[in-house]
Structure formats: structure tokens, C-alpha cells
């Protein structure tokens, strides 16, 4: 509940009351706190408690959680009655000991008709004063509240009528509430309001029928005449609704009864009622209700009982309980015996609960509250001296913990850094946690500061079992607030309460980032420093007062990530062993883990945001001078790359990846270093130099931390971040196999940026790092230099070239030769960065687009030599002069690619042909084949056993292509092919590409290494008519390859078939089957809609029904679709199988029919696994008799699980659709 600066006024009122009662007024000093438990008393109590052992075990296991729940019984109700008597009875729905989950708006004008906050009053300790009475919105309702109690008392005696006043905050706008209240709803659950508009006389007048289920036995029913009016009060538009019960015979419409779902129906008669809806901030509505009610069945319970139950119910609602909880509570308290007591208050209490439950969106309101604070935080009052003093003192405490705190053992590998500091002479530890949170600093600050959210109250309710908690804002007109909160302690110990003073400050750091500080201290400090307002929360006097002081620092990292540092000391006024106090401190530090987990986002996305932010800093700081220490660091690290440009002395290292080139050399060691090799790794990355540098500099990124954990390395952490953002101290421990000790590396790293790119220097230093435990490691040494330079981009893809020079010595007694063997692994960080920024598809698309544009736009400019034309002519005649009938069909792994083979007379090697249709233009297809060095092609090359691949460009239409493959057969040398490749666009618009063997000086024969093989290939690309706007190209691929050597003929021919599947890779690259099939269905749908009933339709339907009828003995089978129901029966006598499937499809009838009728669609091929399909039908499928008819021939390959051979099956069907 939000308090206001009006607390001072309430304190003045309290002083006047005290004086009138003969009591001296309070002097503004903090109230006297009851004495804390002495060690002697505590020991005596623990000794007497039977649960002492359980208590200590619970603390040791860090499971101090809710253990003893508050039990509501009759005595509790009696105590509540006495409390209400002493505090003064407000309207239904208020609770002096709790705080509204949805507080009403506060108004500084006492005569305002708008409702006032029910925040606990400002009092002296031990003296309770009435809480502010909740007022109705309408003047008439506000004026009559004083008479409500008298009416209620009269009702207690007469048992025939009761006047009830209720208020509740709904999470919707007034107009939405109005429409929902008097609309139609037939929900029938317990606590649900079923409603129906019986008659609508006008826009603002109607008769409504309401029914509210109390439980499974009792329901309430009302037939009401409703009049709606609008008023404007103090600039706000409010809605007034008058309610009056009408009899069925008074209206000229039959009232349809609701379905009888309970044993007993109780009719409520509203003599005079009114509902007022007033707009509230955050898009909410404050609803007040006053009604004079008579009960048609049974007798009324006392108003006092009604008010207790309702007050308890609404208080539960405000703390976040659900309607179900309230109903269950009423079952035990209000319904007794054989319907002997019926309570009108319960009915209207349940109405309020039903209204709240219908519009409940507590999480959304919380978001709006935090967002409102974010938008208005800079309009807060300026800091007062006492607030600034508190922040500075606690910030200094935070710095002291930074310098002297010790890491909590066992937490070094956690995502949250945790430390404990024991001040000299103190028995209370100070805990510190540092966590990176995946939200903006401003958003996290608002999350931490706004303490009166529904979520906070739910958590308090769940963890501390309905103990009191309250929030008062704007203490003495400042930005400070007071929070009084009671904490549940384990059985045997008295609960503790804390009265805390909170304030905050926003700062801007030197680098422009935002920082927010929240400081809190006991309210005693606020009063000592000159504060005047102090609020007392009723019901906490019986508990022990604790204290806490803390500084929470939220620092901006990126626009959507931040770092949260929390330093806090809590005194619970109890003497416990240091080990237990240490454990309790660590337990409270776990809040950072929960907060981090609550806001966790995808790690890759967070890394991307972090790198973008750091890259932007690098761009802004180009040319910024380094410090003298940084200059010395770069000078030492630059020696690693001296003389590397010439390549002399550098020997190539075999790399596991084709993306990077590795080499090594020996440089003169510096003082204290061994003569270990220096490695070099080079590669190109699809990003700017600044992004790549940010990746390397972010030593503990989510991705790199995950890889470290996969390797089961012990700690990896950033020891210290430099304030200038271009320097950091990092530490890691590398896991070494037994019996070797793990190696520890601690280093300082820094970066500098210029127009060409970024350079990073990395060097080991001598520093003791706190890991929380003692690690038995050997200190290794490392020195590295990253040179990252920007390159011209490929289309929209930026690129850079990275060179890493690294010296790494694991030290100890490991021979240098063994250390050198691990050098490629340490250089692998370059490959990790390449993979992190890889954009192969975009880069390849640029390469192919350039070739396609050349073939499309500049084919007329190409000048061909006689030899080039001869290559094209020889390939053309060699393959296309083959007779079609000579080709033999070969099974293809891709049903959309047809493969054939023919053996020329006298030939040792067959000629293979593959034909398919590609969803792309001829130039795009030819460009895909011509661009041989794309990343996709290189992946396919290595997948198929490729060892080398290189292209030498002769001109725009001719090149030398060199490729080496490992045949994968032990004892056979790799085969090498060297061909001249030429493309040309023909007069008929088709494109052709020819491959022919050639000799070239750049590629001499290497008989001791490879066997030079022979190859002849030919491609033809012919454009077809588009299908549904998708371009179509028929592609024919011919190949004849002789690997030479003594390789069996069948093996050679099988390799040709494998090579022809290269065309399948092209088809899949451009596949647009969904678009093609969709276009065809769109053509069929209008024709299906125009189908007329033709002859034979009845016979076809009868045949279908007979076939679809379930067979006796069929069994249900599991389908690939969960929504499908399938049955099957095997007819053993006839060796046939009957099957049936039914399912719902989310599409129109005609669209589904078109999909099933499109027999040659690609979808039908994929789901049927047909090897071949032939369809014969009229052009549009409709025959002369007016229905669809086609002949379909399908060929399917049968496979055996028992290694038997089955011939293919051919199914011929005549298909009709009526």
C-alpha cells in the first residue's frame, strides 16, 4: 500500500487524540523497542524446546523456510472482533493489519468523494488508532456510510435486512468493467458469476439476472433492475449504477432460469443498492458497492460475522489469494448444518471476489507500476542531506567489502560472485553478491525499488505466512520510503520485524553509463538524522525487532543488461555460532541467483548485445592514447609478431579446420620464460574488427563459459574490470590429466583501436586470486597478441582478418616438446570466433549473385577462343548424341532427381545422367554450379572426402579447376582431377557448362602423392514456364569419370552415380515446394467449388461408406500425428491390409480436397514414398460428366526387415472426386 507525505498530518491528529485522552504526545523520537533476547534467555528457550535439534539441522541445511502456518479458527475470529472493536470498524473489505494488494488512490482533500487509502495509521508504539474509513465515490454513498453501522445493527436484531458496504480495486478500465458486469456470461464454476441480460429498456437501463455459486450446495440468485448514469467529479468521469430487485411479474419478459447446479438456491432481495466505478491509475477501476439486502430463504447471520469473513476474504485477495481460496474458507466458516445459516454478506463478498477474479491481471499491473516509476523517476524530489549521507556511508561500506571480503567457498563456478566480510570486533557478517542480470539497469532498478507490487505481497505471504507488511512512500515529502516487514522464524524462535528506511540515487559514470544506488537503513537512523514522519504497523509489537543496512548498486552494461551488486548486513538479534551465522549470510545471498534466473534470457543473444556495446565503445575510442603501463604491455606483446609478414622461420601446423591457417616458430625467450614455440593462427570472420575484438576481450561470455564447463575446467573469471573499459585482469584454471596438477593462468589484457582495426595484448602477471578454496595448481605463463583488421565486406556482411600470436607455457616439469603439441588447441579460439560470427549463406548468396548477374547481363560481351568453343562442342556431342533408349534407369536417393546410365560400346566407364527441375532461374542454377569455392561447396567437398580444391580464373567465362578426393579405400592413393571449365549462353536462351581434362603449369603431376584421373562433364540449364510465380529450370547433368588405376568397373560406375547426386544438393538449395504446391491448390479450389452433382456420385459415396466402416477385429495403431486416429486389420486369408485414419485439418473443405487431388504434388511424393508416379487426366481434371477423374500409376519399392529381396510394386488406380 502506498503511503504519502500525509503521514505528518496523521501524526498531528494522533497527538491531538493522545492529549484528549490525557496521554503525552510523542516527541518524534523512535519508539521504544522491546528488549532483544539475551543469550541466557535464548539458551534456556532452546533447551526447553523439543524442536531445538530440528531447528539447528534446518539452519545447517539452508532450508529456513515456512514451517508453522497460521491456523484460523474460532478464537482467531474472536480476537479479530475484539481488534475491530478497539480499532473502530471500517467498511467491509478493510483490514488494519494488512495492506491492500491494489491500493485505492490517495486524495489530499478530506471531503473528496473518491476513496482514501487504507494504509495503516501513524501511531505511537502500543497505541492503536482507527484506520481511515474507505469512502464511496458518490456523494450520497459517502454521506450514508455513517448510517451503515446503525442499519447493520438493526439488521442483527430483525434478521431481515442488512446494509453492506464493500470496496475493491479491479484490474480493468471502468468501461470494460461496466460492459462485463452487465453482459452475458454462463460460467458455472464455484465462485463464478453467471449473468444474463433479461431485458434492455434503453442504453442505460436494463433488467439483469445474476446467479453466484457459493459452493456445490448453495447458490445465490438476484433479479435486478439496473440504471446507469455518468457524472464528472473534480475532473474525473465516474459511473454510478443503481440496483433494485424486481419481481418476475413486474416485467413483460419471461425469465429463463439458470441450470440448477446446486442443492439450494437462495434468493437475495436488494432494497436499495448502488455500485460506483471510479478510474484509478495504471488502468484500474475502484469499485464501491452499498446494498440493503433481504434474504428470501433461511435467516440472516449477524453482520459482525459477515464482516469478519468478508474482511478476511478481501485481505486474502489483496495479498494475492485466488477466489478458490476464499470460497474454501467460507465453506468452513459460513455454511453450517442443514442450510441453517445463510449470509448475505457472503454473497456480496463473493461478488467482489468474482469481480476481482474475472479482471485479475496482477502481473500486468505490476509491470505498469514499475513502468510508471521508470518514466517519472527523474521527477522525484531532490536528495536531502540525510539521504545523501546515508548513500555515501553505505557506499563506503560497499567499497570496504570489495577490498576485504572473502569469496564464499564452493561458489567460484556459480554465475553469481559471492563474498563474506567479518568487520573487526563484530559478530555480524556482511554479505556481498555480484550478478549480471539480463534486463536494462533502469528496469532492474524499478523492479527493486517498487516494493508494493502484487508479486512482492504474494512472496511475502507464501514465505512468511500472512505476517504483517506495509510500505509508506514519500516520507516527509522526500523520495524516501518506509518498509515494515515481519519475517517468519523457525519454531522455537520469536518472529522478527524490520522497520527500514529506503532511499535512492541515479548517477552517470565517466563513460556515460548509468548507475543506480538503493540504500536502506533502520528507521531509527532516519529519525536521528532529522526525519519527522514515522509509521507504526499494528500487530508487530509482539515480535523482536531486527535491523538491516544495505547498498544495492545497479550498473548499466548494455541497453538490456546490467550488473547488480548487493552488500547487506542483517542483525536478527540472536546469538548463534559463527558457522551458523556464516551459513545464514550465504543463504540470503541466494536472492541474486533467484533474481538472475527470473530474468534469464538466451545466452547467445546476451553475448551479442554485450559485444555490440563494447564494439561501439571501441569505435568511439579510436586513437585514444594508452597509459604508460599499457604502452609497455603492448610493446612486449608486439614482439611476438615481429618479422611474421615475410613468413621466414614459420612452419605450418596441420589444422583441424579449413577455415584457419596455423604455423609456429621459436622466438628468443624473455626473462623467466622457457624456450617454447610461439604459434600463429589466421582466419576471416564475418563481422567487423570491433565485434571480433569484443568477442576475444569478453573473457567470461556465456558462450566461452559454457565451453569451459564442457571441458570440465575449474574456475574462469574476471578478477577486475578497468574503469576505462579497455583493460581487465582475468584468471582461469585449466584441467590437466592425472598425475599432473591443474594449471593456473592469471593475466592482464588491454585493447587499443584505430581506423584499421583493433589490437589486443594479453600477458601473465603475478597476482593472488581468491577462489574461495585453496587450489593445488601450478602457475603457467602466457603472452598473446590479436591483430584484427577490417576487410571489404561481402554484400551486407562485414568481414575482418584476425591473426593471433600466442606463447603459452604450462610450466612445471612438462617437456617443451609436449607443450608444443598442445599449441593447435590453444590457437583454436580463433576457430571458435569464426563459428560464432559465421554467415555462410549470406556470403555464398553474394558470390552466386555476382556470377548469375554476369551470366544474365554480360553474356553478350564474352569473347570465346577457338579452344573454348571446341571444349563446349566436344562435350555437347559426347553426351547429347546418346540414344534415349540406351539409358538404363538407376535408383536415386532423391525421388525428384532422375538418374540414368549408359555404357558406350567398348567403353570401360559408363556415362551417367541426372535430370530434375529446379525452383530457380537458369542463371541462378548455373551460378550455383560455377561458384565452386563457396562455403557450402567446401562443406560438401569435405563431406565427400575432399582433400584439396582450388580454382584459377582465366577470364569471366573460363577457369582451371583442381580437386583432390580420397577414395576411402585402403591401399588406394587419392585421385586428382584437373579440368578446364567453360560456360556459354546459347541462342535458344539455355546455358551450358563443360568440363574437360587439361594440363596446367600451376598444377604439375605428383605421381608419388596423387593419381591423375580423367573426367568429362556437361551441364544444360533450360528455363521452363513458372509455376505459381516460382521460376522453373530443367537441369541436365552428364558425367563420365575415369579414376584410373586398377579399380573394378562396378566400383567406378557406383562412384559416378554418387557424383550425380550433386544435382540433388542443388535442388534442395533452391527448393520451394510449399509455394509451388500452394499455387497449384489455389488453381484447383475454384473448380472444386463449381462441382455439380454428377451421375454416379451416390454409388461412389456408398462405396466409400462401405470401405470406411470399421472392420471387426481391427486394432488401433499409433499414428505419426497425435490428432489422428488410426485403425488397421490384416486379412491373413487374402494377404491384404485394411486401414482407416481420421483427423481434423485446419483448412477449408475445398482446400483440403485440392491438396488430396493434386496427385503429382511434391507433398504427395514425400508422404507416399513413391519411387515414380504417372498421372493421366484432362487439363483441369474435370471430365465431360462434370466430376474429377484421373488415372494414377504409382511405383513403390518394398523393403524387408529380414534382408529379403522384393521387386517393386506398381499400383494403378482410377480416381474420382464428386
Short mmCIF file of N, CA, C and O in Angstrom, two decimals, residues 106-152:
data_model
loop_
_atom_site.label_atom_id
_atom_site.label_comp_id
_atom_site.label_asym_id
_atom_site.label_seq_id
_atom_site.Cartn_x
_atom_site.Cartn_y
_atom_site.Cartn_z
N UNK A 106 -4.97 7.89 -3.31
CA UNK A 106 -4.97 8.77 -2.16
C UNK A 106 -5.36 10.16 -2.61
O UNK A 106 -4.96 10.62 -3.67
N UNK A 107 -6.13 10.84 -1.81
CA UNK A 107 -6.57 12.18 -2.14
C UNK A 107 -6.25 13.12 -0.99
O UNK A 107 -6.57 12.82 0.16
N UNK A 108 -5.59 14.26 -1.25
CA UNK A 108 -5.25 15.17 -0.17
C UNK A 108 -6.47 15.90 0.36
O UNK A 108 -6.42 16.54 1.40
N UNK A 109 -7.61 15.85 -0.35
CA UNK A 109 -8.81 16.58 0.04
C UNK A 109 -9.69 15.68 0.89
O UNK A 109 -10.25 14.70 0.39
N UNK A 110 -9.87 15.97 2.22
CA UNK A 110 -10.67 15.07 3.07
C UNK A 110 -12.11 14.97 2.63
O UNK A 110 -12.77 13.97 2.89
N UNK A 111 -12.63 16.00 1.95
CA UNK A 111 -14.02 15.97 1.55
C UNK A 111 -14.24 15.35 0.19
O UNK A 111 -15.35 15.31 -0.32
N UNK A 112 -13.19 14.87 -0.44
CA UNK A 112 -13.30 14.27 -1.77
C UNK A 112 -14.17 13.02 -1.70
O UNK A 112 -14.04 12.21 -0.78
N UNK A 113 -15.07 12.82 -2.66
CA UNK A 113 -15.89 11.60 -2.66
C UNK A 113 -15.12 10.38 -3.09
O UNK A 113 -15.62 9.27 -3.01
N UNK A 114 -13.89 10.55 -3.59
CA UNK A 114 -13.11 9.39 -4.04
C UNK A 114 -12.57 8.65 -2.84
O UNK A 114 -12.29 9.25 -1.79
N UNK A 115 -12.38 7.33 -2.95
CA UNK A 115 -11.94 6.52 -1.81
C UNK A 115 -10.54 6.88 -1.36
O UNK A 115 -9.70 7.25 -2.17
N UNK A 116 -10.27 6.77 -0.07
CA UNK A 116 -8.98 7.06 0.51
C UNK A 116 -8.21 5.78 0.73
O UNK A 116 -8.77 4.69 0.84
N UNK A 117 -6.88 5.91 0.84
CA UNK A 117 -6.03 4.74 1.08
C UNK A 117 -6.28 4.16 2.45
O UNK A 117 -6.49 4.88 3.41
N UNK A 118 -6.24 2.84 2.52
CA UNK A 118 -6.42 2.17 3.80
C UNK A 118 -5.09 1.81 4.42
O UNK A 118 -4.93 0.79 5.05
N UNK A 119 -4.09 2.68 4.21
CA UNK A 119 -2.76 2.47 4.77
C UNK A 119 -2.82 2.56 6.29
O UNK A 119 -3.52 3.41 6.82
N UNK A 120 -2.10 1.72 7.02
CA UNK A 120 -2.11 1.80 8.48
C UNK A 120 -1.75 3.20 8.96
O UNK A 120 -0.89 3.85 8.40
N UNK A 121 -2.41 3.63 10.04
CA UNK A 121 -2.21 4.98 10.53
C UNK A 121 -0.89 5.13 11.25
O UNK A 121 -0.30 4.16 11.70
N UNK A 122 -0.44 6.40 11.36
CA UNK A 122 0.78 6.71 12.08
C UNK A 122 0.48 6.75 13.57
O UNK A 122 -0.39 7.50 14.01
N UNK A 123 1.14 5.95 14.36
CA UNK A 123 0.83 5.85 15.77
C UNK A 123 2.09 5.75 16.59
O UNK A 123 3.18 5.50 16.08
N UNK A 124 1.88 5.93 17.90
CA UNK A 124 2.92 5.62 18.86
C UNK A 124 2.87 4.13 19.16
O UNK A 124 1.81 3.53 19.16
N UNK A 125 4.03 3.53 19.43
CA UNK A 125 4.08 2.10 19.67
C UNK A 125 3.12 1.70 20.79
O UNK A 125 3.08 2.32 21.85
N UNK A 126 2.29 0.67 20.53
CA UNK A 126 1.42 0.12 21.56
C UNK A 126 0.06 0.76 21.63
O UNK A 126 -0.80 0.27 22.34
N UNK A 127 -0.17 1.87 20.91
CA UNK A 127 -1.47 2.52 20.92
C UNK A 127 -2.03 2.47 19.52
O UNK A 127 -1.40 2.96 18.58
N UNK A 128 -3.20 1.88 19.34
CA UNK A 128 -3.77 1.71 18.02
C UNK A 128 -4.87 2.73 17.79
O UNK A 128 -5.66 3.01 18.67
N UNK A 129 -4.90 3.30 16.58
CA UNK A 129 -5.92 4.26 16.20
C UNK A 129 -6.68 3.72 15.02
O UNK A 129 -6.20 2.86 14.29
N UNK A 130 -7.90 4.22 14.80
CA UNK A 130 -8.70 3.70 13.68
C UNK A 130 -8.01 3.94 12.35
O UNK A 130 -7.42 4.98 12.12
N UNK A 131 -8.10 2.95 11.48
CA UNK A 131 -7.62 3.14 10.11
C UNK A 131 -8.60 4.02 9.37
O UNK A 131 -9.78 4.10 9.72
N UNK A 132 -8.13 4.69 8.30
CA UNK A 132 -9.00 5.57 7.52
C UNK A 132 -10.14 4.78 6.93
O UNK A 132 -9.95 3.73 6.32
N UNK A 133 -11.37 5.28 7.10
CA UNK A 133 -12.54 4.60 6.56
C UNK A 133 -12.58 4.76 5.06
O UNK A 133 -12.38 5.85 4.54
N UNK A 134 -12.82 3.66 4.33
CA UNK A 134 -12.91 3.72 2.88
C UNK A 134 -14.21 4.39 2.47
O UNK A 134 -15.28 3.93 2.86
N UNK A 135 -14.13 5.45 1.70
CA UNK A 135 -15.31 6.21 1.32
C UNK A 135 -15.84 5.74 -0.03
O UNK A 135 -15.09 5.31 -0.88
N UNK A 136 -17.12 5.89 -0.28
CA UNK A 136 -17.70 5.62 -1.59
C UNK A 136 -17.42 6.77 -2.51
O UNK A 136 -17.05 7.86 -2.08
N UNK A 137 -17.64 6.58 -3.80
CA UNK A 137 -17.36 7.62 -4.77
C UNK A 137 -18.51 8.62 -4.85
O UNK A 137 -18.31 9.81 -4.91
N UNK A 138 -19.72 8.13 -4.84
CA UNK A 138 -20.86 9.04 -4.97
C UNK A 138 -21.08 9.78 -3.66
O UNK A 138 -20.86 9.25 -2.58
N UNK A 139 -21.53 11.06 -3.77
CA UNK A 139 -21.78 11.87 -2.57
C UNK A 139 -22.80 11.20 -1.65
O UNK A 139 -22.66 11.17 -0.44
N UNK A 140 -23.87 10.69 -2.27
CA UNK A 140 -24.91 10.07 -1.45
C UNK A 140 -24.39 8.86 -0.70
O UNK A 140 -24.74 8.64 0.46
N UNK A 141 -23.55 8.08 -1.36
CA UNK A 141 -22.99 6.91 -0.70
C UNK A 141 -22.05 7.31 0.41
O UNK A 141 -22.07 6.77 1.51
N UNK A 142 -21.23 8.34 0.15
CA UNK A 142 -20.29 8.80 1.17
C UNK A 142 -21.03 9.34 2.38
O UNK A 142 -20.63 9.11 3.53
N UNK A 143 -22.14 10.04 2.13
CA UNK A 143 -22.90 10.62 3.24
C UNK A 143 -23.60 9.56 4.08
O UNK A 143 -23.82 9.73 5.28
N UNK A 144 -23.94 8.45 3.43
CA UNK A 144 -24.72 7.43 4.14
C UNK A 144 -23.85 6.40 4.85
O UNK A 144 -24.38 5.54 5.55
N UNK A 145 -22.55 6.46 4.67
CA UNK A 145 -21.69 5.46 5.31
C UNK A 145 -21.79 5.53 6.83
O UNK A 145 -21.70 4.51 7.52
N UNK A 146 -22.01 6.73 7.34
CA UNK A 146 -22.09 6.87 8.80
C UNK A 146 -23.30 6.14 9.35
O UNK A 146 -23.31 5.69 10.50
N UNK A 147 -24.35 6.02 8.52
CA UNK A 147 -25.56 5.34 8.97
C UNK A 147 -25.53 3.84 8.73
O UNK A 147 -26.43 3.12 9.16
N UNK A 148 -24.52 3.38 8.00
CA UNK A 148 -24.48 1.96 7.64
C UNK A 148 -24.38 1.07 8.86
O UNK A 148 -24.99 0.01 8.94
N UNK A 149 -23.58 1.50 9.85
CA UNK A 149 -23.39 0.68 11.03
C UNK A 149 -24.70 0.53 11.80
O UNK A 149 -25.04 -0.55 12.28
N UNK A 150 -25.47 1.66 11.89
CA UNK A 150 -26.76 1.58 12.59
C UNK A 150 -27.70 0.64 11.88
O UNK A 150 -28.39 -0.18 12.50
N UNK A 151 -27.73 0.72 10.53
CA UNK A 151 -28.58 -0.19 9.77
C UNK A 151 -28.18 -1.63 10.02
O UNK A 151 -29.00 -2.53 10.13
N UNK A 152 -26.87 -1.84 10.05
CA UNK A 152 -26.38 -3.21 10.24
C UNK A 152 -26.78 -3.74 11.60
O UNK A 152 -27.19 -4.89 11.74
#
